[in-house]
mmCIF file of C-alpha atoms in Angstrom:
data_model
loop_
_atom_site.group_PDB
_atom_site.id
_atom_site.type_symbol
_atom_site.label_atom_id
_atom_site.label_comp_id
_atom_site.label_asym_id
_atom_site.label_seq_id
_atom_site.Cartn_x
_atom_site.Cartn_y
_atom_site.Cartn_z
ATOM 1 C CA UNK X 1 33.869 -68.922 73.896
ATOM 2 C CA UNK X 2 31.070 -67.134 72.106
ATOM 3 C CA UNK X 3 27.550 -68.515 72.498
ATOM 4 C CA UNK X 4 25.563 -69.202 69.544
ATOM 5 C CA UNK X 5 25.208 -66.272 67.366
ATOM 6 C CA UNK X 6 26.861 -63.503 69.168
ATOM 7 C CA UNK X 7 27.340 -60.311 67.394
ATOM 8 C CA UNK X 8 28.915 -57.149 68.024
ATOM 9 C CA UNK X 9 25.092 -55.540 68.356
ATOM 10 C CA UNK X 10 24.280 -58.148 71.169
ATOM 11 C CA UNK X 11 27.629 -57.353 72.895
ATOM 12 C CA UNK X 12 26.673 -53.689 72.721
ATOM 13 C CA UNK X 13 23.425 -54.559 74.182
ATOM 14 C CA UNK X 14 24.866 -56.550 76.847
ATOM 15 C CA UNK X 15 27.146 -53.738 77.787
ATOM 16 C CA UNK X 16 24.235 -51.484 78.584
ATOM 17 C CA UNK X 17 24.402 -52.894 82.164
ATOM 18 C CA UNK X 18 27.392 -50.863 82.642
ATOM 19 C CA UNK X 19 25.298 -47.550 82.229
ATOM 20 C CA UNK X 20 24.865 -46.041 85.912
ATOM 21 C CA UNK X 21 28.144 -48.065 87.177
ATOM 22 C CA UNK X 22 31.139 -46.295 88.517
ATOM 23 C CA UNK X 23 34.027 -46.206 85.929
ATOM 24 C CA UNK X 24 36.138 -47.343 89.080
ATOM 25 C CA UNK X 25 34.164 -50.525 89.245
ATOM 26 C CA UNK X 26 34.139 -51.277 85.703
ATOM 27 C CA UNK X 27 37.899 -50.452 85.452
ATOM 28 C CA UNK X 28 38.588 -52.912 87.984
ATOM 29 C CA UNK X 29 37.485 -55.763 85.619
ATOM 30 C CA UNK X 30 39.048 -54.109 82.423
ATOM 31 C CA UNK X 31 42.158 -52.780 83.891
ATOM 32 C CA UNK X 32 43.483 -49.243 83.003
ATOM 33 C CA UNK X 33 41.986 -47.754 79.622
ATOM 34 C CA UNK X 34 44.204 -47.502 76.733
ATOM 35 C CA UNK X 35 43.205 -44.006 76.210
ATOM 36 C CA UNK X 36 41.090 -41.253 77.784
ATOM 37 C CA UNK X 37 39.868 -37.690 76.805
ATOM 38 C CA UNK X 38 38.146 -35.051 79.048
ATOM 39 C CA UNK X 39 35.283 -33.341 77.089
ATOM 40 C CA UNK X 40 33.812 -30.312 79.070
ATOM 41 C CA UNK X 41 31.698 -32.184 81.765
ATOM 42 C CA UNK X 42 32.302 -35.645 80.220
ATOM 43 C CA UNK X 43 35.121 -37.995 80.216
ATOM 44 C CA UNK X 44 35.747 -40.637 77.447
ATOM 45 C CA UNK X 45 37.487 -43.922 78.186
ATOM 46 C CA UNK X 46 38.616 -46.111 75.478
ATOM 47 C CA UNK X 47 39.782 -49.800 75.624
ATOM 48 C CA UNK X 48 41.043 -51.712 72.472
ATOM 49 C CA UNK X 49 41.524 -55.377 72.288
ATOM 50 C CA UNK X 50 42.895 -57.544 69.740
ATOM 51 C CA UNK X 51 42.803 -61.259 69.429
ATOM 52 C CA UNK X 52 45.174 -63.007 67.169
ATOM 53 C CA UNK X 53 43.452 -66.421 66.295
ATOM 54 C CA UNK X 54 44.869 -69.344 64.538
ATOM 55 C CA UNK X 55 42.017 -70.650 62.181
ATOM 56 C CA UNK X 56 41.950 -73.501 59.637
ATOM 57 C CA UNK X 57 39.427 -72.467 56.970
ATOM 58 C CA UNK X 58 38.434 -74.203 53.731
ATOM 59 C CA UNK X 59 40.537 -73.174 50.770
ATOM 60 C CA UNK X 60 38.703 -74.662 47.902
ATOM 61 C CA UNK X 61 39.327 -73.720 44.288
ATOM 62 C CA UNK X 62 36.836 -74.507 41.375
ATOM 63 C CA UNK X 63 37.549 -74.257 37.778
ATOM 64 C CA UNK X 64 34.680 -74.670 35.011
ATOM 65 C CA UNK X 65 35.317 -75.319 31.527
ATOM 66 C CA UNK X 66 33.241 -75.961 28.480
ATOM 67 C CA UNK X 67 34.058 -78.284 25.670
ATOM 68 C CA UNK X 68 33.606 -77.164 22.244
ATOM 69 C CA UNK X 69 34.502 -80.558 20.613
ATOM 70 C CA UNK X 70 31.689 -82.897 19.149
ATOM 71 C CA UNK X 71 33.121 -85.728 21.033
ATOM 72 C CA UNK X 72 32.923 -84.331 24.625
ATOM 73 C CA UNK X 73 30.316 -81.981 24.897
ATOM 74 C CA UNK X 74 29.083 -80.356 28.168
ATOM 75 C CA UNK X 75 30.785 -78.465 31.189
ATOM 76 C CA UNK X 76 33.257 -80.004 33.220
ATOM 77 C CA UNK X 77 34.191 -79.074 36.718
ATOM 78 C CA UNK X 78 37.448 -79.677 38.838
ATOM 79 C CA UNK X 79 37.497 -79.075 42.368
ATOM 80 C CA UNK X 80 40.414 -78.765 44.698
ATOM 81 C CA UNK X 81 39.202 -79.247 48.352
ATOM 82 C CA UNK X 82 41.850 -78.074 50.784
ATOM 83 C CA UNK X 83 42.309 -76.289 53.920
ATOM 84 C CA UNK X 84 44.375 -73.335 54.946
ATOM 85 C CA UNK X 85 45.643 -72.423 58.176
ATOM 86 C CA UNK X 86 46.751 -68.950 59.116
ATOM 87 C CA UNK X 87 46.466 -66.177 61.768
ATOM 88 C CA UNK X 88 43.783 -63.869 61.776
ATOM 89 C CA UNK X 89 43.371 -60.381 63.702
ATOM 90 C CA UNK X 90 39.963 -59.519 65.346
ATOM 91 C CA UNK X 91 39.803 -56.206 66.921
ATOM 92 C CA UNK X 92 37.351 -54.496 69.254
ATOM 93 C CA UNK X 93 37.141 -50.920 70.766
ATOM 94 C CA UNK X 94 35.117 -50.158 73.669
ATOM 95 C CA UNK X 95 34.238 -46.412 74.701
ATOM 96 C CA UNK X 96 32.706 -45.476 77.803
ATOM 97 C CA UNK X 97 31.511 -42.034 78.497
ATOM 98 C CA UNK X 98 31.136 -40.725 82.033
ATOM 99 C CA UNK X 99 29.572 -37.737 83.560
ATOM 100 C CA UNK X 100 31.457 -35.470 86.115
ATOM 101 C CA UNK X 101 30.779 -37.880 88.806
ATOM 102 C CA UNK X 102 32.484 -40.722 86.953
ATOM 103 C CA UNK X 103 29.319 -42.565 86.353
ATOM 104 C CA UNK X 104 29.050 -44.381 83.058
ATOM 105 C CA UNK X 105 26.333 -42.686 80.824
ATOM 106 C CA UNK X 106 26.869 -44.435 77.514
ATOM 107 C CA UNK X 107 28.673 -47.384 75.798
ATOM 108 C CA UNK X 108 29.735 -47.928 72.371
ATOM 109 C CA UNK X 109 31.516 -51.263 71.094
ATOM 110 C CA UNK X 110 33.065 -51.329 67.552
ATOM 111 C CA UNK X 111 34.761 -54.247 65.886
ATOM 112 C CA UNK X 112 34.588 -57.961 65.513
ATOM 113 C CA UNK X 113 32.513 -60.466 67.688
ATOM 114 C CA UNK X 114 35.668 -62.372 68.496
ATOM 115 C CA UNK X 115 37.671 -59.286 69.476
ATOM 116 C CA UNK X 116 34.842 -58.046 71.663
ATOM 117 C CA UNK X 117 34.209 -61.240 73.526
ATOM 118 C CA UNK X 118 36.264 -60.203 76.327
ATOM 119 C CA UNK X 119 33.880 -57.212 76.826
ATOM 120 C CA UNK X 120 30.866 -59.545 76.684
ATOM 121 C CA UNK X 121 32.425 -61.613 79.730
ATOM 122 C CA UNK X 122 32.849 -58.202 81.584
ATOM 123 C CA UNK X 123 29.003 -57.431 81.198
ATOM 124 C CA UNK X 124 28.278 -61.005 82.211
ATOM 125 C CA UNK X 125 30.373 -60.627 85.421
ATOM 126 C CA UNK X 126 28.788 -57.158 86.072
ATOM 127 C CA UNK X 127 25.251 -58.620 85.640
ATOM 128 C CA UNK X 128 25.928 -61.539 87.941
ATOM 129 C CA UNK X 129 27.633 -59.321 90.693
ATOM 130 C CA UNK X 130 25.188 -56.143 90.305
ATOM 131 C CA UNK X 131 23.262 -56.761 93.459
ATOM 132 C CA UNK X 132 26.394 -57.853 95.425
ATOM 133 C CA UNK X 133 28.132 -54.677 94.144
ATOM 134 C CA UNK X 134 25.268 -52.560 94.979
ATOM 135 C CA UNK X 135 24.971 -54.013 98.400
ATOM 136 C CA UNK X 136 28.681 -53.563 99.119
ATOM 137 C CA UNK X 137 28.466 -49.756 98.098
ATOM 138 C CA UNK X 138 25.464 -49.396 100.596
ATOM 139 C CA UNK X 139 27.239 -51.217 103.356
ATOM 140 C CA UNK X 140 30.297 -49.033 102.771
ATOM 141 C CA UNK X 141 28.255 -45.906 103.039
ATOM 142 C CA UNK X 142 26.582 -47.045 106.195
ATOM 143 C CA UNK X 143 23.253 -47.819 104.860
ATOM 144 C CA UNK X 144 20.613 -46.488 102.655
ATOM 145 C CA UNK X 145 20.294 -42.702 102.649
ATOM 146 C CA UNK X 146 17.943 -40.428 100.490
ATOM 147 C CA UNK X 147 20.445 -37.452 101.282
ATOM 148 C CA UNK X 148 22.866 -36.578 98.607
#
């Protein structure tokens, strides 16, 4: 569930934690991209998410009328307070750009906050595990080294 005033801009800012990460590590959380392109020394990976959400929203109609008669002067309002339940689509597109070593150099998120909430969750998981992931990579390579 989204917290407080989550916006696509907030989610985009949260996703900055992905910069510097391996696309493989991120894809482990996101699954395979929906599309990807190779551009000279860069690669572009794209994920698209659509959330179909059933919502009940106010469906209120108001009618205003002015009386011209001398017996009933003034304005009357008739309001009809109802709700309407329907399905709504919320979409999000996440684009990650990597360098030639498959390291994420930039992120871009477009769409609705509801459609993008899955990517916010990925950012939260990556933030919570960033030290563990770095530690695992260091252990896998046999320790820290300043050599390339």
